[in-house]
XYZ file of C-alpha atoms in Angstrom:
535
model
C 103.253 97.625 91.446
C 104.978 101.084 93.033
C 101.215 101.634 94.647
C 101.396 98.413 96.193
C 105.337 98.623 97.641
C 104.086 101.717 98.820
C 101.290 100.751 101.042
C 103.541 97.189 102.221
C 106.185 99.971 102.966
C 104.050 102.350 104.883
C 102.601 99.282 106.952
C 105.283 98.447 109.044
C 104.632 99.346 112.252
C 106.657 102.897 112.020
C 106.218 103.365 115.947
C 108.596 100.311 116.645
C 111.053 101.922 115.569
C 110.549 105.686 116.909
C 109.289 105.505 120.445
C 111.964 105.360 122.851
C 110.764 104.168 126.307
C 110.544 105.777 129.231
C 112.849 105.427 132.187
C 110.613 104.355 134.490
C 110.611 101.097 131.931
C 112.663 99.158 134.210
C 115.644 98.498 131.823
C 117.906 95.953 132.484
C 121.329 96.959 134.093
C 123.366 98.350 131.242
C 126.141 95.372 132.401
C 124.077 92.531 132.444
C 124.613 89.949 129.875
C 122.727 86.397 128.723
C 123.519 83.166 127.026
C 122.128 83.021 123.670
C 120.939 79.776 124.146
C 117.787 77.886 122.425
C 115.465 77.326 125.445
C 113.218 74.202 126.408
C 109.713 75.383 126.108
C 105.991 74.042 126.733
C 104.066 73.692 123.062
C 100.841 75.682 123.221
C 98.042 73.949 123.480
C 97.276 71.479 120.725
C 100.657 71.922 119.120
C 104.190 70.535 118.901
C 107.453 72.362 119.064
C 109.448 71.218 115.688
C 112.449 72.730 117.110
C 114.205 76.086 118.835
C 117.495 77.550 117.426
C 119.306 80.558 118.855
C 121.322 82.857 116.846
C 123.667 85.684 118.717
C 123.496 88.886 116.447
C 126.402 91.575 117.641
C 125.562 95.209 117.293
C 125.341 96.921 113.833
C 123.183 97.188 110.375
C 120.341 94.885 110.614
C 119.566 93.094 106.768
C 116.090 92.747 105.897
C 116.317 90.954 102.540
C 113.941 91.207 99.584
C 110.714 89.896 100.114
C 108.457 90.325 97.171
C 107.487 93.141 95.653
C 109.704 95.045 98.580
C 113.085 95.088 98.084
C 116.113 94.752 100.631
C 116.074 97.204 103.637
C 119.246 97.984 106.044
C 118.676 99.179 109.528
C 121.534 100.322 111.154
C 123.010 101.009 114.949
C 120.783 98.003 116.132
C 122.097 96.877 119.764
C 123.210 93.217 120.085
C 120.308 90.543 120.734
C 119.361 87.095 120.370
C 117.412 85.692 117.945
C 115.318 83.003 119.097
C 113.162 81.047 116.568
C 110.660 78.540 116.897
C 109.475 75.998 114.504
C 105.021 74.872 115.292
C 103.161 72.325 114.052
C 99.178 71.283 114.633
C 99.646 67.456 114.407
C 98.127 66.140 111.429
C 97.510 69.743 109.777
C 100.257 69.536 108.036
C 101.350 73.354 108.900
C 104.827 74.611 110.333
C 104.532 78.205 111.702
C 107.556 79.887 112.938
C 107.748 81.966 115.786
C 111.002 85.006 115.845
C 111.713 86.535 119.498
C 114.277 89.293 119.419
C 115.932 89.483 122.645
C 118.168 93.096 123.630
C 121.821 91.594 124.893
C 121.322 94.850 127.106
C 119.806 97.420 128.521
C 115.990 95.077 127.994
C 113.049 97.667 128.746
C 111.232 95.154 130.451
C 108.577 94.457 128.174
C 107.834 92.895 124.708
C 106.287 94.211 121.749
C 104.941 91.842 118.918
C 104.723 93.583 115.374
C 101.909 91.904 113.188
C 102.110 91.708 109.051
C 100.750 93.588 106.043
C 98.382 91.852 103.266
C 98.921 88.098 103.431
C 102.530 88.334 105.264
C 101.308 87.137 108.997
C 104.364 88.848 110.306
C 107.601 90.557 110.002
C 110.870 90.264 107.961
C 112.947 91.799 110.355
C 112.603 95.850 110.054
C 109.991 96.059 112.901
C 111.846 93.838 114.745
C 114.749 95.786 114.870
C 112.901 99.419 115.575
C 111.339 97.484 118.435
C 115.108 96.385 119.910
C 116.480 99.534 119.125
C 113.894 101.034 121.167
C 114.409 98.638 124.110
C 111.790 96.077 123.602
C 111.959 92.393 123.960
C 110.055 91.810 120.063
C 108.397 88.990 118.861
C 106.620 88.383 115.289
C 105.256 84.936 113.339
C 105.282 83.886 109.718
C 101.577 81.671 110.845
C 103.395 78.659 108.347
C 101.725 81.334 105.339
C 103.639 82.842 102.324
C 104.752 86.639 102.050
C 102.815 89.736 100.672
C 100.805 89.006 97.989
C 101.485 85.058 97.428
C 98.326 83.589 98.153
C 99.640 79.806 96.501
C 98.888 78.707 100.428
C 94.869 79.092 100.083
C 94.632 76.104 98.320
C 95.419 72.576 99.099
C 96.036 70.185 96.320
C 92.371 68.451 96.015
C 91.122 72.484 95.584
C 89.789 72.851 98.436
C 90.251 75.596 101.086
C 93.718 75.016 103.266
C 91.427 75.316 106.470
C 94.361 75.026 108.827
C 96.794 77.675 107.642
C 93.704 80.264 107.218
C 93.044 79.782 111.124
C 96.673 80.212 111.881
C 96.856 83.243 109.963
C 93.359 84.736 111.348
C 94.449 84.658 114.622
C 95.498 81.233 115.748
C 99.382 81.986 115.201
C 99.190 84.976 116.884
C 97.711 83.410 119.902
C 100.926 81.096 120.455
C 103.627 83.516 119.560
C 102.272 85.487 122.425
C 102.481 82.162 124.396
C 105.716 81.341 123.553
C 107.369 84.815 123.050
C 106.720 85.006 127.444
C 108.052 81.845 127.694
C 111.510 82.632 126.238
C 111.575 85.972 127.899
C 111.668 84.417 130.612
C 113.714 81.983 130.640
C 116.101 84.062 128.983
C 116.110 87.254 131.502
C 114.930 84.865 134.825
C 111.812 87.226 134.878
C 108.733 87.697 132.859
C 108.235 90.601 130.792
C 106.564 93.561 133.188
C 103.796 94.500 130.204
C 103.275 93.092 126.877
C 102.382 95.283 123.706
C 100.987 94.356 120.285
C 101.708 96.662 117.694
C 100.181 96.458 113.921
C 98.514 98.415 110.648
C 96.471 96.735 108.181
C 96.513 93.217 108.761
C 98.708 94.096 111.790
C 95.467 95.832 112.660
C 93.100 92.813 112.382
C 95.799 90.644 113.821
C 95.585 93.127 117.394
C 91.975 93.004 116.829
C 91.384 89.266 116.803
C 93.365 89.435 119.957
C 91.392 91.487 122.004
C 87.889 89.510 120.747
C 89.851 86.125 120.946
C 92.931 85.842 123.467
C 91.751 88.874 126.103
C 94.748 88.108 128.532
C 97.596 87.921 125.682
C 98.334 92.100 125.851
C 98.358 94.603 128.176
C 98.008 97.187 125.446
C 97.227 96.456 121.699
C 98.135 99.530 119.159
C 95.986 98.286 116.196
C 95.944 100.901 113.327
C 93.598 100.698 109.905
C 92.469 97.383 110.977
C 91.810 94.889 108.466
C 88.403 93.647 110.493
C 85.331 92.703 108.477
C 88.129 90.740 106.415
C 84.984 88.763 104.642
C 83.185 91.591 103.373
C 85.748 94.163 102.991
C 87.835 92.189 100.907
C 85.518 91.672 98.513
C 84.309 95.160 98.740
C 87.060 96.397 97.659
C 87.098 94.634 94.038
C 84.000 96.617 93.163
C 86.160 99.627 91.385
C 87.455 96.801 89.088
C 83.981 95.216 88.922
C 82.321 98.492 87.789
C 84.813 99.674 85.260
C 84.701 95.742 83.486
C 80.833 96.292 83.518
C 80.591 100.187 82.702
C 83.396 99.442 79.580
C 84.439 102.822 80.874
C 88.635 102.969 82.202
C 89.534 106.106 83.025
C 93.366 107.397 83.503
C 95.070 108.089 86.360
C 94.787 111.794 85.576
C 91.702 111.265 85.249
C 90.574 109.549 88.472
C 93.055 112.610 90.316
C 90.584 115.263 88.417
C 87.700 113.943 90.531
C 89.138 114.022 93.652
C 91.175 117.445 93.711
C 87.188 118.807 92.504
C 85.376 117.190 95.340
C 88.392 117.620 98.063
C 88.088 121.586 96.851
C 84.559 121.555 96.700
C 84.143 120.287 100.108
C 87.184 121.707 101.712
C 85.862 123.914 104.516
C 83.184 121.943 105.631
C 85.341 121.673 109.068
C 85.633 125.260 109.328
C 89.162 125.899 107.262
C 90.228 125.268 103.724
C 93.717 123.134 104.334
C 93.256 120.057 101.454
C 91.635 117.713 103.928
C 88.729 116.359 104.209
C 87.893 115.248 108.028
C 84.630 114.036 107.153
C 84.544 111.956 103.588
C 80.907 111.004 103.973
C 79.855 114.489 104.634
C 80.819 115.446 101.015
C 78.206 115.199 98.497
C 79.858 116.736 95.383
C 78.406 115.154 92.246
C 81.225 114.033 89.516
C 78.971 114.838 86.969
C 79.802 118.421 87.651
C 83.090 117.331 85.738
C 81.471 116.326 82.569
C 83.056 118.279 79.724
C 85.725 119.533 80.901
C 89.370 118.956 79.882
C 92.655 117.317 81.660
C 96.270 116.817 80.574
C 97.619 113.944 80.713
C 101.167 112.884 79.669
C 101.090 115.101 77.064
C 97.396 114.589 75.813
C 94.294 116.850 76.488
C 91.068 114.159 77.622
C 87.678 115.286 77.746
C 85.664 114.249 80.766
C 82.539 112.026 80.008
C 79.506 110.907 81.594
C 80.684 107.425 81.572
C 83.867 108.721 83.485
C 81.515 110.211 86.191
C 79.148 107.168 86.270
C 82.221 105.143 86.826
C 83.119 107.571 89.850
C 79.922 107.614 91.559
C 79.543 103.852 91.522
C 83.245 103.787 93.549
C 82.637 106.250 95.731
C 79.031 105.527 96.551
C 80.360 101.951 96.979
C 78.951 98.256 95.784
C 75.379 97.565 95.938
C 73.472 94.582 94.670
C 71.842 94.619 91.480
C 68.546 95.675 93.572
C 70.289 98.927 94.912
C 71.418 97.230 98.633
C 74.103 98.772 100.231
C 76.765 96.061 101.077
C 79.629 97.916 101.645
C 81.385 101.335 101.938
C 83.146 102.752 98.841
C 86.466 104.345 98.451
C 86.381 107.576 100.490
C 85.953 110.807 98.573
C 89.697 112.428 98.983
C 91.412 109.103 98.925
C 93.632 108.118 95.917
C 90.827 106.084 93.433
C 93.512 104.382 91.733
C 94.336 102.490 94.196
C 91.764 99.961 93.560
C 90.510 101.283 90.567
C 94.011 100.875 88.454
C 94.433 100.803 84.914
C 97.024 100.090 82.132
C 97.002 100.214 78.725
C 97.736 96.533 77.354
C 99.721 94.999 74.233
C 96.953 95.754 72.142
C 96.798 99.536 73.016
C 93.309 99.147 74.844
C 93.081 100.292 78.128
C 92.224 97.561 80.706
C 91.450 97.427 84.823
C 94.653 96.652 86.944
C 92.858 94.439 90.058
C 94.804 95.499 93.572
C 96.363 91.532 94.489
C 94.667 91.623 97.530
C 91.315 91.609 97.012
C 91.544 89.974 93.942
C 93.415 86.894 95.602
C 90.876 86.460 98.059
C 87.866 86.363 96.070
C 89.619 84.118 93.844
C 91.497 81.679 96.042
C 89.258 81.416 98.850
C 85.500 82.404 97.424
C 86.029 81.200 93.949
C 88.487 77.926 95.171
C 90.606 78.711 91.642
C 94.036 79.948 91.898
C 94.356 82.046 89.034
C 91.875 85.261 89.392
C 89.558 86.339 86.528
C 88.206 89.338 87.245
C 86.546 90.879 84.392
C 84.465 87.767 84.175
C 82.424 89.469 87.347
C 79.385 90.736 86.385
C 77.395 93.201 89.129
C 75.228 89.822 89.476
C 78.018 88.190 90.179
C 79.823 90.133 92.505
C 76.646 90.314 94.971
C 76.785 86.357 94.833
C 80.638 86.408 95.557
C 80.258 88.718 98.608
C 77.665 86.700 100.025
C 79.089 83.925 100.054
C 82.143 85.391 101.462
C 80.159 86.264 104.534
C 78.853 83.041 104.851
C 81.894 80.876 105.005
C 84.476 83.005 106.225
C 82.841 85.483 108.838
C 83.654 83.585 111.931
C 86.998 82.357 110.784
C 88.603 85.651 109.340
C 86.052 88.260 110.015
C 87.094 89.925 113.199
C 84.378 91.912 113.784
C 82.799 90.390 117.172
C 81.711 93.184 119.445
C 82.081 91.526 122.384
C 85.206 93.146 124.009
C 84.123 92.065 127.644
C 86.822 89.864 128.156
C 89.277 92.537 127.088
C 87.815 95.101 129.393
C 87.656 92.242 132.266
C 91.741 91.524 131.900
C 92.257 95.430 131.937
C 93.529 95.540 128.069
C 93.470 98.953 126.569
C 92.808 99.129 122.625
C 94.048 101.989 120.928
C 93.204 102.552 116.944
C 93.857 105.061 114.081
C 92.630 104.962 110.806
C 93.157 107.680 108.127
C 89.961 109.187 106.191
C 91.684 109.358 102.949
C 92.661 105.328 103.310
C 92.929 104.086 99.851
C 92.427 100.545 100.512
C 90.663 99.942 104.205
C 87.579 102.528 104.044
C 87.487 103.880 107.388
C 83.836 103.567 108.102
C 84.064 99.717 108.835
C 86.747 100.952 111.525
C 83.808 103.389 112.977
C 81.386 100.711 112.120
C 82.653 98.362 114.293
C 83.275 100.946 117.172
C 79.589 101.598 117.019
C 78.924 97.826 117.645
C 81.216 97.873 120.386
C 79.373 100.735 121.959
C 76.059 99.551 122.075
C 76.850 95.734 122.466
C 78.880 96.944 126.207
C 77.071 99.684 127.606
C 77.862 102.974 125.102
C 80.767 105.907 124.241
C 82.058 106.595 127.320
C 82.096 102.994 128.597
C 83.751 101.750 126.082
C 86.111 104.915 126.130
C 87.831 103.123 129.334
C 89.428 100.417 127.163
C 88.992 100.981 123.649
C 90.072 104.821 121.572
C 89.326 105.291 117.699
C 91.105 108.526 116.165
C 90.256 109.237 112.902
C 92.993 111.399 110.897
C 91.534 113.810 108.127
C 93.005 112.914 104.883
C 95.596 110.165 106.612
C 96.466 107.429 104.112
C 96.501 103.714 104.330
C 99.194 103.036 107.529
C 100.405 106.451 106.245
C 99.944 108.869 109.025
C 103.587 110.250 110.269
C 104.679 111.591 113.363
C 102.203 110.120 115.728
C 102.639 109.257 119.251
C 100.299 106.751 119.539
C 103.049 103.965 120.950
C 104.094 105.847 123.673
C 100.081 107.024 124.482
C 99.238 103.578 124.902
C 102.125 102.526 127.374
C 101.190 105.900 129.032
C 97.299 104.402 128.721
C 98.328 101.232 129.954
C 101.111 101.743 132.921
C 100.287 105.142 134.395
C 96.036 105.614 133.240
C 96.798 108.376 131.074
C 94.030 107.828 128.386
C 95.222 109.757 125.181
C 92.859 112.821 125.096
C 94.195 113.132 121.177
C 96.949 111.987 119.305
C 99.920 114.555 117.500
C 100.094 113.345 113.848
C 101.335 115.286 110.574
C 99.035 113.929 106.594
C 99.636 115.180 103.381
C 96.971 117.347 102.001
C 95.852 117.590 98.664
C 98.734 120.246 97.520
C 101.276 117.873 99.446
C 102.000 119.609 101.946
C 102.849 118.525 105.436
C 99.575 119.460 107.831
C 99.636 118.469 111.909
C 96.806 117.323 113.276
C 95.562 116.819 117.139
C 93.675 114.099 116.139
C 90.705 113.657 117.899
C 88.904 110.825 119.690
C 86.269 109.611 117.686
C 83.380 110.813 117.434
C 84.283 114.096 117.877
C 85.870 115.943 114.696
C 88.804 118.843 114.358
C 87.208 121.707 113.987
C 89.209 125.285 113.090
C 88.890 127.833 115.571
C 89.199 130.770 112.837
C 92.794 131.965 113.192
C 96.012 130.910 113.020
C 97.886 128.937 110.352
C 95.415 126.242 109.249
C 98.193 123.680 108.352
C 98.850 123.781 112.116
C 97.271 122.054 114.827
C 97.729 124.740 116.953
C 94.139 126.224 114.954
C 92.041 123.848 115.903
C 89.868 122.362 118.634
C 87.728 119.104 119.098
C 84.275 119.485 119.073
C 81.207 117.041 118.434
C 80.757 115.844 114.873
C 78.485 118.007 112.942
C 79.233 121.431 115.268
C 81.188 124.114 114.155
């Protein structure tokens, strides 16, 4: 469970709360006050306002409360703003969705941001929302009338079939309207409409930005949409193969274990961009064998285990990634430098045997919405089985929840600029579909440089899941958006693999970070980028 509040943690969008806008924001006079007032508003299209309340919040500490398997969370020296909340319904769907606009009392930037969720939470709790005010920004987020992190009890409706409605408002439909209805009661609340409007999200966040720019073109001005959650339908599934393999190898190895593979294969592969710093900037590029473990010996609380050939069979299979019974590719594995047991989690149980640990994620989707059964069953997946289950995932969900359509033209055509990064060493959300997707986008609208105009992927060597620090990429986008500054690369600091802090120029993809030869090679200053595959 710590991995998991970990990764929930680390997806909030960080940059809400750390870019501070610039002057030239048009802020609101530092004197000027408004009512905190619920506002009349026009229902989106094919839905009915349930009702609008308005909440005054004076200056101070900012409660988040406990949501599931994240505990409380305090922000403090949060300016005064209104909270304005509205309550959606699709007629006969049988779904209420809430919509939360933050509104500054003062000192309003002139534009809003909307923060997107994390897993199956649609939206915020409150801590994005109050980075976002404390940084100037009108803020918006929706619940999409789902649950919270990891309750999937909404996939379902009582009959056992899929809750069609609520899986469209959490794909993207929600999103759509809080957009439409977060301008609305900006304003009417400031008597002017917001000058640009942001989107800002990791993970599902991510996917949540993405569906934007594919569905809703005109919504944003900008979209900051980090380790997207696209190819939802196959990535999903994907990502229950580590559990899948161990059940069907019989093989479960420890924690210690799983680390002894990667610290061999990060060292192994090291300077293969030119400097040994305990990153890898290029996963795929590594071909170190885990068989060249096979014998040797790791401690472990105490104990001294012996590496076997099961243990390395069982590490191949994860990082090569799931294939059908037949030897078809269908997905990407867990990136070689990236934390295996993330998805490939054990425990030992009451009977002393040592027994897979499914991530909630995955496992909830293939077993609420592919399986239609609430409670998942995991080592009952055989390889057989898990080809079927990923098919069919593709089949009925791909258009609802995949996000993965390459046609960005109506983006491009409303002037939206997309900005993305996604870490190499992402436990969860292998970055490949990220680059996957770009590639689509490329040759679907006219190649690299075209697409360049609207749409920037940095890739951060050995960046976790929503886990790279330090980055500007907030304040590159507005830059992007309101002045044509595209980001040439983006400052960020990762851990490497002897956890230290290392800062990074990312670079746009494709081109890689590449060490120049001297200098300090935890430093960004020591490095340049070049083309992928050049030294």
């Amino acid at each position: 469970m710590k991995r998991l509040v970990t990764v929930l943690a680390a997806a909030v969008p960080l940059a809400a709360a750390l870019y501070v806008p610039a002057a030239s924001a048009a802020a609101e006079n530092s004197t000027a006050r408004y009512s905190c007032s619920a506002p009349v508003l026009h229902a989106p299209a094919g839905t009915r306002v349930e009702g609008v309340t308005a909440v005054a919040h004076a200056a101070g500490t900012v409660d988040v409360p406990a949501v599931f398997p994240l505990g409380e969370n305090h922000v403090p020296d949060v300016p005064a703003f209104c909270d304005i909340t509205v309550t959606l319904t699709h007629p006969g769907q049988g779904d209420h969705a809430k919509v939360r606009v933050w509104l500054p009392a003062q000192k309003w930037n002139g534009r809003l941001q909307t923060v997107g969720g994390s897993a199956y939470a649609a939206g915020d709790y409150g801590t994005a929302l109050a980075g976002a005010v404390k940084s100037g920004y009108a803020a918006a987020t929706t619940d999409a009338g789902v649950s919270s992190y990891i309750d999937t009890g909404w996939a379902l409706k009582a009959d056992g079939q899929v809750d069609t409605a609520l899986l469209q408002n959490f794909a993207s439909r929600s999103e759509h309207e809080a957009a439409v209805l977060a301008k609305q009661v900006i304003a009417g609340h400031y008597d002017r409409a917001a000058s640009y409007s942001y989107f800002n999200g990791c993970s599902t966040g991510g996917r949540q930005g993405y569906a934007e720019a594919q569905k809703y073109p005109d919504d944003y001005d900008g979209i900051l949409a980090n380790a997207p959650a696209v190819n939802w339908d196959e990535f999903e599934v994907a990502t229950l193969w580590p559990q899948v393999v161990m059940n069907e190898e019989k093989t479960y190895p420890t924690g210690c274990e799983f680390k002894a593979f990667t610290d061999a294969a990060v060292q192994a592969c090291d300077a293969q961009d030119g400097a040994k710093d305990g990153l890898l900037a290029d996963p795929g590029a590594c071909g170190y064998d885990p068989r060249r473990l096979i014998g040797t010996t790791v401690e472990c609380d105490g104990r001294q285990l012996t590496i076997t050939a099961a243990d390395a069979e069982v590490v191949r299979r994860i990082w090569d990634g799931p294939r059908t019974p037949s030897g078809q590719k269908l997905w990407a594995g867990v990136p070689v430098g990236a934390d295996l047991g993330a998805l490939a989690g054990t425990a030992v149980d009451a009977g002393g045997q040592r027994v897979g640990t499914p991530f909630p994620v995955p496992a909830g989707w293939v077993s609420s919405w592919v399986q239609k059964q609430p409670v998942p069953n995991v080592p009952a997946i055989t390889y057989d089985r898990f080809a079927e289950l990923f098919k069919q995932s593709q089949a009925e969900y791909d258009k609802i929840i995949g996000t993965d359509d390459p046609d960005l033209s109506g983006f491009r055509k409303a002037g939206g600029k997309l900005l993305t990064w996604h870490g190499t060493a992402d436990q969860y959300i292998p970055a490949e579909g990220t680059v996957q997707y770009r590639q689509q986008v490329e040759r679907r609208m006219g190649g690299a440089q075209k697409v360049d105009d609207f749409y920037r992927l940095f890739l951060a060597p050995g960046g976790i899941h929503c886990g790279v620090a330090g980055t500007d990429d907030l304040a590159a986008l507005t830059a992007w958006v309101e002045h044509g500054k595209a980001p040439r690369t983006l400052a960020a600091t990762v851990t490497n693999a002897a956890g230290q802090a290392v800062s990074r120029n990312l670079c746009p993809y494709p081109s890689v970070a590449r060490y120049q030869g001297y200098g300090d090679a935890t430093d960004a200053a020591g490095f340049r980028c070049a083309p992928a595959g050049r030294h």
